Amino acid sequence: MANLHLPPDWNAPSRSITPEGVYWNRRHFVRAAGLALGGLALPFATSACGGGLGSGGNGVPGERPSDPLATIPDTPSADLYPAERNPIVDVDRPLTDRLVAATHNNFYEFTTDKARVWENVGPFEARPWTIEVTGEVENPGVWDVADLERELGLEERVYRFRCVEAWAMTVPWIGFPLHRLLARARPLSSGRYVRFVTFMRPDQAIGQRTQPWYNWPYYEALRMDEAMHELTLVATGIFGAPLPKQHGAPARIIVPWKYGFKSPKSIERIEVVRERPPTLWNDQQPNEYGFYSNVNPEVPHPRWSQADEELIGESRRVPTLMLNGYGEWVGDMYSAEIMSRIS
Ligand SMILES: Nc1nc2c(c(=O)[nH]1)N[C@H]1C(S)=C(S)[C@@H](COP(=O)(O)O)O[C@H]1N2
Ligand SMILES: [Mo]
């Protein structure tokens, strides 16, 4: 692809990224802490201790998970984790703390309270799971996520991730480029946009029951070239393990140069379509959330500046980077007119 020129330092060694060992140690620390807690929180002790973190961690379905990482669903693909890091992109920021990321989530299907999403995901049955790819494609299909993880090849990529609300994190996603899944379905030339639809399960997602003013299920979309871009991932894991439910298990889209709401979680269906489809946040408040929503420090949100951002878990703000720092990769996809649009 013409737009895949590499940044000059693409193969530079990791600089200040927390090395893998550190978060694995942290994980073991958390496991130990979880076991200690399990002794106190009797109703959850058995399930929390059962498989340790990262396996069998669902807890009792419907009940409050015993800890923020006890929300990683069981999966036959668990042996694929951790996956090898692809140094194709590198970032000069330290990794966000794993527990901070797991307790600061936007997933309105469960609650708008970021700190409590993990507490509400207990009833959500995130695995097993299939993704349907349909629409303007030669080979529509329904594929099992665990099979896709095995067959399409998992890799780890450390990306910056920037929410439109001016907070940001730096995390190691695990997954495969979306173009590999689209290639299976073989998009037709009539397919110009790619639409994503998440689940509709009010019985499992309390926010879908109590917040009917959002037009569930969550729907988002990308232009075909954005969807096919090498940086656009289907993430199935984070921090060396399958995704916890609050991060969008079992599979979510990651588009690192766009505001976070363009990265839909727990997707069930991908539709290749001819016309630009409506998207949830743009429908909800078109004057605040555009279709493109490329990270841009120079275009303020109507209610706040986008010039800088808070790094979650760290008490400092840093300047926001144009296209979240991925301009060399994706800048040539956008005209000045598109870049000047609201969020
Ligand atoms: N289905 C769904 N996907 C979603 C959202 C949501 O509410 N529902 N929130 C979005 C927003 S606003 C952000 S910032 C990211 C947050 O991802 P994280 O919780 O894994 O950090 O998910 C995005 N994807
Ligand atoms: Mo967001």
GROMACS .gro file of C-alpha atoms and ligand atoms in nm:
model
  368
    1MET     CA    1   0.000   0.000   0.000
    2ALA     CA    2   0.130   0.340  -0.099
    3ASN     CA    3   0.061   0.494   0.239
    4LEU     CA    4   0.277   0.247   0.429
    5HIS     CA    5   0.596   0.446   0.439
    6LEU     CA    6   0.780   0.369   0.757
    7PRO     CA    7   0.868   0.630   1.013
    8PRO     CA    8   1.246   0.689   1.022
    9ASP     CA    9   1.290   0.522   1.359
   10TRP     CA   10   1.059   0.228   1.292
   11ASN     CA   11   1.310  -0.032   1.399
   12ALA     CA   12   1.465   0.159   1.687
   13PRO     CA   13   1.476  -0.047   2.006
   14SER     CA   14   1.209   0.021   2.264
   15ARG     CA   15   1.303   0.325   2.459
   16SER     CA   16   1.102   0.401   2.767
   17ILE     CA   17   0.834   0.138   2.724
   18THR     CA   18   0.798  -0.072   3.035
   19PRO     CA   19   0.956  -0.405   2.946
   20GLU     CA   20   0.736  -0.710   2.934
   21GLY     CA   21   0.884  -0.857   3.249
   22VAL     CA   22   0.765  -0.567   3.454
   23TYR     CA   23   0.402  -0.614   3.378
   24TRP     CA   24   0.428  -0.989   3.409
   25ASN     CA   25   0.570  -0.936   3.753
   26ARG     CA   26   0.292  -0.692   3.824
   27ARG     CA   27   0.045  -0.951   3.708
   28HIS     CA   28   0.181  -1.205   3.951
   29PHE     CA   29   0.171  -0.946   4.222
   30VAL     CA   30  -0.191  -0.879   4.143
   31ARG     CA   31  -0.264  -1.250   4.146
   32ALA     CA   32  -0.113  -1.275   4.491
   33ALA     CA   33  -0.315  -0.975   4.604
   34GLY     CA   34  -0.626  -1.134   4.453
   35LEU     CA   35  -0.567  -1.453   4.648
   36ALA     CA   36  -0.529  -1.254   4.967
   37LEU     CA   37  -0.848  -1.066   4.894
   38GLY     CA   38  -1.024  -1.390   4.803
   39GLY     CA   39  -0.973  -1.509   5.156
   40LEU     CA   40  -1.172  -1.214   5.281
   41ALA     CA   41  -1.438  -1.189   5.014
   42LEU     CA   42  -1.583  -1.531   5.078
   43PRO     CA   43  -1.857  -1.545   4.815
   44PHE     CA   44  -1.602  -1.500   4.539
   45ALA     CA   45  -1.306  -1.682   4.686
   46THR     CA   46  -1.355  -2.007   4.497
   47SER     CA   47  -1.395  -1.865   4.150
   48ALA     CA   48  -1.125  -1.606   4.195
   49CYS     CA   49  -0.876  -1.869   4.304
   50GLY     CA   50  -0.996  -2.133   4.060
   51GLY     CA   51  -0.775  -2.069   3.761
   52GLY     CA   52  -0.586  -1.767   3.878
   53LEU     CA   53  -0.597  -1.452   3.672
   54GLY     CA   54  -0.638  -1.496   3.303
   55SER     CA   55  -0.808  -1.832   3.316
   56GLY     CA   56  -1.146  -1.925   3.449
   57GLY     CA   57  -1.174  -1.574   3.578
   58ASN     CA   58  -1.539  -1.514   3.509
   59GLY     CA   59  -1.645  -1.553   3.866
   60VAL     CA   60  -2.005  -1.649   3.926
   61PRO     CA   61  -2.196  -1.527   3.620
   62GLY     CA   62  -2.398  -1.227   3.714
   63GLU     CA   63  -2.206  -1.148   4.025
   64ARG     CA   64  -1.953  -0.878   4.088
   65PRO     CA   65  -1.611  -0.995   3.969
   66SER     CA   66  -1.364  -1.049   4.251
   67ASP     CA   67  -1.106  -0.816   4.101
   68PRO     CA   68  -1.057  -0.610   3.783
   69LEU     CA   69  -0.860  -0.884   3.607
   70ALA     CA   70  -1.093  -1.167   3.706
   71THR     CA   71  -1.297  -1.060   3.405
   72ILE     CA   72  -1.082  -1.236   3.145
   73PRO     CA   73  -1.307  -1.504   2.995
   74ASP     CA   74  -1.191  -1.861   2.946
   75THR     CA   75  -1.092  -1.937   2.589
   76PRO     CA   76  -0.932  -2.226   2.402
   77SER     CA   77  -0.704  -1.964   2.246
   78ALA     CA   78  -0.545  -1.881   2.585
   79ASP     CA   79  -0.228  -2.072   2.488
   80LEU     CA   80  -0.158  -1.810   2.220
   81TYR     CA   81  -0.087  -1.550   2.490
   82PRO     CA   82   0.137  -1.362   2.539
   83ALA     CA   83   0.213  -1.294   2.172
   84GLU     CA   84   0.538  -1.166   2.032
   85ARG     CA   85   0.572  -0.791   2.008
   86ASN     CA   86   0.583  -0.643   1.659
   87PRO     CA   87   0.821  -0.345   1.671
   88ILE     CA   88   0.662  -0.197   1.358
   89VAL     CA   89   0.567   0.106   1.565
   90ASP     CA   90   0.724   0.226   1.884
   91VAL     CA   91   0.623   0.496   2.127
   92ASP     CA   92   0.833   0.706   2.359
   93ARG     CA   93   0.591   0.689   2.648
   94PRO     CA   94   0.588   0.450   2.943
   95LEU     CA   95   0.317   0.186   2.946
   96THR     CA   96   0.008   0.272   3.144
   97ASP     CA   97  -0.033   0.058   3.456
   98ARG     CA   98  -0.234  -0.252   3.371
   99LEU     CA   99  -0.474  -0.215   3.664
  100VAL     CA  100  -0.525   0.155   3.597
  101ALA     CA  101  -0.627   0.069   3.239
  102ALA     CA  102  -0.858  -0.211   3.359
  103THR     CA  103  -1.040   0.024   3.596
  104HIS     CA  104  -1.077   0.329   3.371
  105ASN     CA  105  -1.307   0.226   3.088
  106ASN     CA  106  -1.564   0.369   2.857
  107PHE     CA  107  -1.817   0.095   2.787
  108TYR     CA  108  -2.157   0.256   2.816
  109GLU     CA  109  -2.337  -0.075   2.766
  110PHE     CA  110  -2.244  -0.137   3.133
  111THR     CA  111  -2.226   0.205   3.297
  112THR     CA  112  -2.098   0.554   3.225
  113ASP     CA  113  -1.892   0.538   3.547
  114LYS     CA  114  -1.545   0.454   3.415
  115ALA     CA  115  -1.421   0.320   3.748
  116ARG     CA  116  -1.707   0.070   3.773
  117VAL     CA  117  -1.737  -0.086   3.430
  118TRP     CA  118  -1.538  -0.389   3.547
  119GLU     CA  119  -1.778  -0.441   3.836
  120ASN     CA  120  -2.075  -0.467   3.600
  121VAL     CA  121  -1.941  -0.704   3.334
  122GLY     CA  122  -1.997  -1.026   3.535
  123PRO     CA  123  -2.313  -1.134   3.349
  124PHE     CA  124  -2.164  -1.061   3.007
  125GLU     CA  125  -2.084  -1.384   2.820
  126ALA     CA  126  -1.796  -1.267   2.604
  127ARG     CA  127  -1.669  -1.609   2.492
  128PRO     CA  128  -1.730  -1.818   2.289
  129TRP     CA  129  -1.814  -1.558   2.027
  130THR     CA  130  -1.845  -1.527   1.652
  131ILE     CA  131  -1.798  -1.234   1.417
  132GLU     CA  132  -2.002  -1.212   1.101
  133VAL     CA  133  -1.854  -1.039   0.797
  134THR     CA  134  -2.119  -0.949   0.545
  135GLY     CA  135  -2.237  -0.696   0.285
  136GLU     CA  136  -2.038  -0.604  -0.027
  137VAL     CA  137  -1.811  -0.907  -0.010
  138GLU     CA  138  -1.752  -1.213  -0.227
  139ASN     CA  139  -1.721  -1.453   0.062
  140PRO     CA  140  -1.947  -1.360   0.353
  141GLY     CA  141  -1.904  -1.570   0.664
  142VAL     CA  142  -1.935  -1.618   1.037
  143TRP     CA  143  -1.609  -1.693   1.211
  144ASP     CA  144  -1.530  -1.807   1.562
  145VAL     CA  145  -1.303  -1.559   1.738
  146ALA     CA  146  -1.080  -1.828   1.895
  147ASP     CA  147  -1.028  -1.978   1.546
  148LEU     CA  148  -0.944  -1.637   1.404
  149GLU     CA  149  -0.690  -1.577   1.681
  150ARG     CA  150  -0.520  -1.904   1.591
  151GLU     CA  151  -0.543  -1.878   1.213
  152LEU     CA  152  -0.476  -1.509   1.151
  153GLY     CA  153  -0.174  -1.487   1.381
  154LEU     CA  154  -0.153  -1.280   1.698
  155GLU     CA  155   0.103  -1.010   1.759
  156GLU     CA  156   0.154  -0.744   2.022
  157ARG     CA  157   0.161  -0.375   1.936
  158VAL     CA  158   0.216  -0.091   2.177
  159TYR     CA  159  -0.003   0.202   2.076
  160ARG     CA  160  -0.100   0.536   2.221
  161PHE     CA  161  -0.476   0.549   2.274
  162ARG     CA  162  -0.651   0.886   2.306
  163CYS     CA  163  -1.010   0.934   2.424
  164VAL     CA  164  -1.195   1.240   2.297
  165GLU     CA  165  -1.240   1.335   2.664
  166ALA     CA  166  -0.869   1.429   2.675
  167TRP     CA  167  -0.732   1.130   2.863
  168ALA     CA  168  -0.485   0.889   2.712
  169MET     CA  169  -0.306   0.564   2.779
  170THR     CA  170  -0.024   0.362   2.622
  171VAL     CA  171  -0.095  -0.010   2.613
  172PRO     CA  172   0.025  -0.331   2.449
  173TRP     CA  173  -0.269  -0.461   2.246
  174ILE     CA  174  -0.261  -0.813   2.108
  175GLY     CA  175  -0.447  -0.897   1.792
  176PHE     CA  176  -0.424  -0.908   1.414
  177PRO     CA  177  -0.465  -0.641   1.147
  178LEU     CA  178  -0.829  -0.601   1.044
  179HIS     CA  179  -0.726  -0.633   0.678
  180ARG     CA  180  -0.652  -1.002   0.735
  181LEU     CA  181  -1.010  -1.067   0.842
  182LEU     CA  182  -1.151  -0.853   0.561
  183ALA     CA  183  -0.933  -1.045   0.315
  184ARG     CA  184  -1.115  -1.364   0.415
  185ALA     CA  185  -1.444  -1.208   0.317
  186ARG     CA  186  -1.296  -1.055  -0.003
  187PRO     CA  187  -1.453  -0.707  -0.023
  188LEU     CA  188  -1.595  -0.609  -0.362
  189SER     CA  189  -1.488  -0.283  -0.524
  190SER     CA  190  -1.839  -0.151  -0.449
  191GLY     CA  191  -1.754  -0.165  -0.075
  192ARG     CA  192  -1.630   0.180   0.025
  193TYR     CA  193  -1.697   0.182   0.400
  194VAL     CA  194  -1.679  -0.075   0.679
  195ARG     CA  195  -1.943  -0.072   0.950
  196PHE     CA  196  -1.910  -0.237   1.294
  197VAL     CA  197  -2.197  -0.344   1.516
  198THR     CA  198  -2.161  -0.456   1.876
  199PHE     CA  199  -2.392  -0.679   2.081
  200MET     CA  200  -2.749  -0.615   2.195
  201ARG     CA  201  -2.795  -0.806   2.521
  202PRO     CA  202  -2.989  -0.599   2.773
  203ASP     CA  203  -3.013  -0.908   2.996
  204GLN     CA  204  -2.631  -0.914   3.026
  205ALA     CA  205  -2.550  -0.543   3.003
  206ILE     CA  206  -2.715  -0.327   3.263
  207GLY     CA  207  -2.640  -0.003   3.079
  208GLN     CA  208  -2.843  -0.120   2.780
  209ARG     CA  209  -3.138  -0.166   3.017
  210THR     CA  210  -3.106   0.154   3.214
  211GLN     CA  211  -2.987   0.398   2.943
  212PRO     CA  212  -3.233   0.359   2.656
  213TRP     CA  213  -3.142   0.705   2.527
  214TYR     CA  214  -2.835   0.558   2.361
  215ASN     CA  215  -2.925   0.398   2.034
  216TRP     CA  216  -2.805   0.043   2.110
  217PRO     CA  217  -2.636  -0.158   1.980
  218TYR     CA  218  -2.321   0.060   1.948
  219TYR     CA  219  -2.232   0.115   1.582
  220GLU     CA  220  -1.925   0.270   1.425
  221ALA     CA  221  -1.763   0.283   1.083
  222LEU     CA  222  -1.443   0.355   0.892
  223ARG     CA  223  -1.364   0.440   0.533
  224MET     CA  224  -1.232   0.132   0.346
  225ASP     CA  225  -0.874   0.264   0.329
  226GLU     CA  226  -0.878   0.332   0.704
  227ALA     CA  227  -1.014  -0.017   0.774
  228MET     CA  228  -0.749  -0.174   0.548
  229HIS     CA  229  -0.464   0.026   0.699
  230GLU     CA  230  -0.184  -0.178   0.851
  231LEU     CA  231  -0.221  -0.001   1.187
  232THR     CA  232  -0.592  -0.085   1.227
  233LEU     CA  233  -0.624  -0.385   1.456
  234VAL     CA  234  -0.876  -0.636   1.573
  235ALA     CA  235  -0.756  -0.653   1.934
  236THR     CA  236  -0.829  -0.972   2.123
  237GLY     CA  237  -0.584  -0.917   2.406
  238ILE     CA  238  -0.400  -0.662   2.615
  239PHE     CA  239  -0.102  -0.686   2.854
  240GLY     CA  240  -0.006  -1.034   2.745
  241ALA     CA  241  -0.347  -1.196   2.803
  242PRO     CA  242  -0.688  -1.217   2.635
  243LEU     CA  243  -0.897  -0.900   2.674
  244PRO     CA  244  -1.079  -0.853   3.003
  245LYS     CA  245  -1.448  -0.793   2.937
  246GLN     CA  246  -1.429  -0.423   3.030
  247HIS     CA  247  -1.175  -0.367   2.748
  248GLY     CA  248  -1.414  -0.516   2.490
  249ALA     CA  249  -1.369  -0.893   2.503
  250PRO     CA  250  -1.342  -1.098   2.299
  251ALA     CA  251  -1.257  -0.866   2.008
  252ARG     CA  252  -1.263  -0.493   1.948
  253ILE     CA  253  -1.133  -0.258   1.686
  254ILE     CA  254  -0.832  -0.033   1.754
  255VAL     CA  255  -0.767   0.270   1.534
  256PRO     CA  256  -0.480   0.442   1.713
  257TRP     CA  257  -0.490   0.775   1.528
  258LYS     CA  258  -0.858   0.840   1.602
  259TYR     CA  259  -1.043   0.930   1.919
  260GLY     CA  260  -1.132   0.626   2.127
  261PHE     CA  261  -1.500   0.609   2.039
  262LYS     CA  262  -1.396   0.508   1.684
  263SER     CA  263  -1.261   0.183   1.837
  264PRO     CA  264  -1.579  -0.019   1.906
  265LYS     CA  265  -1.572  -0.299   2.162
  266SER     CA  266  -1.710  -0.652   2.157
  267ILE     CA  267  -1.804  -0.644   1.790
  268GLU     CA  268  -2.048  -0.899   1.651
  269ARG     CA  269  -2.081  -0.796   1.290
  270ILE     CA  270  -1.873  -0.622   1.025
  271GLU     CA  271  -2.060  -0.495   0.720
  272VAL     CA  272  -1.888  -0.377   0.404
  273VAL     CA  273  -2.117  -0.109   0.262
  274ARG     CA  274  -2.141   0.129  -0.033
  275GLU     CA  275  -2.237   0.454   0.140
  276ARG     CA  276  -2.097   0.620   0.448
  277PRO     CA  277  -2.303   0.478   0.734
  278PRO     CA  278  -2.425   0.672   1.037
  279THR     CA  279  -2.222   0.628   1.358
  280LEU     CA  280  -2.354   0.635   1.714
  281TRP     CA  281  -2.173   0.936   1.857
  282ASN     CA  282  -2.213   1.140   1.542
  283ASP     CA  283  -2.589   1.067   1.547
  284GLN     CA  284  -2.605   1.148   1.917
  285GLN     CA  285  -2.425   1.487   1.901
  286PRO     CA  286  -2.318   1.576   1.545
  287ASN     CA  287  -2.179   1.915   1.648
  288GLU     CA  288  -1.937   1.744   1.891
  289TYR     CA  289  -1.838   1.413   1.729
  290GLY     CA  290  -1.753   1.389   1.362
  291PHE     CA  291  -1.734   1.085   1.137
  292TYR     CA  292  -1.356   1.111   1.100
  293SER     CA  293  -1.263   1.214   1.454
  294ASN     CA  294  -0.892   1.204   1.390
  295VAL     CA  295  -0.691   1.308   1.694
  296ASN     CA  296  -0.606   1.673   1.633
  297PRO     CA  297  -0.469   1.911   1.899
  298GLU     CA  298  -0.564   2.210   1.684
  299VAL     CA  299  -0.938   2.141   1.661
  300PRO     CA  300  -1.098   2.188   2.003
  301HIS     CA  301  -1.404   1.997   2.113
  302PRO     CA  302  -1.683   2.255   2.151
  303ARG     CA  303  -1.661   2.214   2.530
  304TRP     CA  304  -1.287   2.167   2.590
  305SER     CA  305  -0.942   2.204   2.435
  306GLN     CA  306  -0.777   1.906   2.267
  307ALA     CA  307  -0.430   2.063   2.292
  308ASP     CA  308  -0.317   1.835   2.573
  309GLU     CA  309  -0.421   1.520   2.753
  310GLU     CA  310  -0.403   1.346   3.090
  311LEU     CA  311  -0.203   1.024   3.103
  312ILE     CA  312  -0.419   0.802   3.321
  313GLY     CA  313  -0.241   0.672   3.630
  314GLU     CA  314   0.020   0.949   3.606
  315SER     CA  315  -0.025   1.294   3.748
  316ARG     CA  316   0.087   1.480   3.440
  317ARG     CA  317  -0.053   1.617   3.120
  318VAL     CA  318   0.131   1.604   2.789
  319PRO     CA  319   0.073   1.782   2.459
  320THR     CA  320  -0.158   1.593   2.224
  321LEU     CA  321   0.014   1.479   1.904
  322MET     CA  322  -0.131   1.538   1.559
  323LEU     CA  323  -0.302   1.215   1.450
  324ASN     CA  324  -0.194   1.084   1.792
  325GLY     CA  325   0.162   1.062   1.661
  326TYR     CA  326   0.075   0.840   1.362
  327GLY     CA  327   0.079   1.117   1.099
  328GLU     CA  328   0.366   0.966   0.903
  329TRP     CA  329   0.158   0.653   0.861
  330VAL     CA  330  -0.187   0.793   0.798
  331GLY     CA  331  -0.153   1.164   0.720
  332ASP     CA  332  -0.179   1.117   0.345
  333MET     CA  333  -0.529   0.970   0.375
  334TYR     CA  334  -0.676   1.307   0.476
  335SER     CA  335  -0.731   1.642   0.313
  336ALA     CA  336  -0.688   1.966   0.506
  337GLU     CA  337  -1.066   2.001   0.491
  338ILE     CA  338  -1.119   1.667   0.667
  339MET     CA  339  -0.851   1.751   0.924
  340SER     CA  340  -1.019   2.080   1.010
  341ARG     CA  341  -1.351   1.913   1.099
  342ILE     CA  342  -1.481   1.897   1.452
  343SER     CA  343  -1.321   1.622   1.662
  344LIG     N1  344  -1.921  -0.100   2.241
  344LIG     C1  345  -1.857   0.008   2.287
  344LIG     N2  346  -1.734   0.037   2.239
  344LIG     C2  347  -1.668   0.146   2.284
  344LIG     C3  348  -1.727   0.234   2.380
  344LIG     C4  349  -1.856   0.199   2.429
  344LIG     O1  350  -1.914   0.270   2.515
  344LIG     N3  351  -1.917   0.087   2.382
  344LIG     N4  352  -1.658   0.344   2.423
  344LIG     C5  353  -1.551   0.394   2.334
  344LIG     C6  354  -1.468   0.496   2.398
  344LIG     S1  355  -1.537   0.650   2.416
  344LIG     C7  356  -1.339   0.472   2.436
  344LIG     S2  357  -1.239   0.596   2.494
  344LIG     C8  358  -1.283   0.336   2.431
  344LIG     C9  359  -1.233   0.296   2.569
  344LIG     O2  360  -1.162   0.174   2.564
  344LIG     P1  361  -1.098   0.111   2.698
  344LIG     O3  362  -1.203   0.111   2.803
  344LIG     O4  363  -1.053  -0.025   2.659
  344LIG     O5  364  -0.986   0.201   2.735
  344LIG     O6  365  -1.376   0.239   2.386
  344LIG    C10  366  -1.462   0.282   2.282
  344LIG     N5  367  -1.542   0.170   2.235
  345MO      MO  368  -1.364   0.794   2.455
   0.00000   0.00000   0.00000
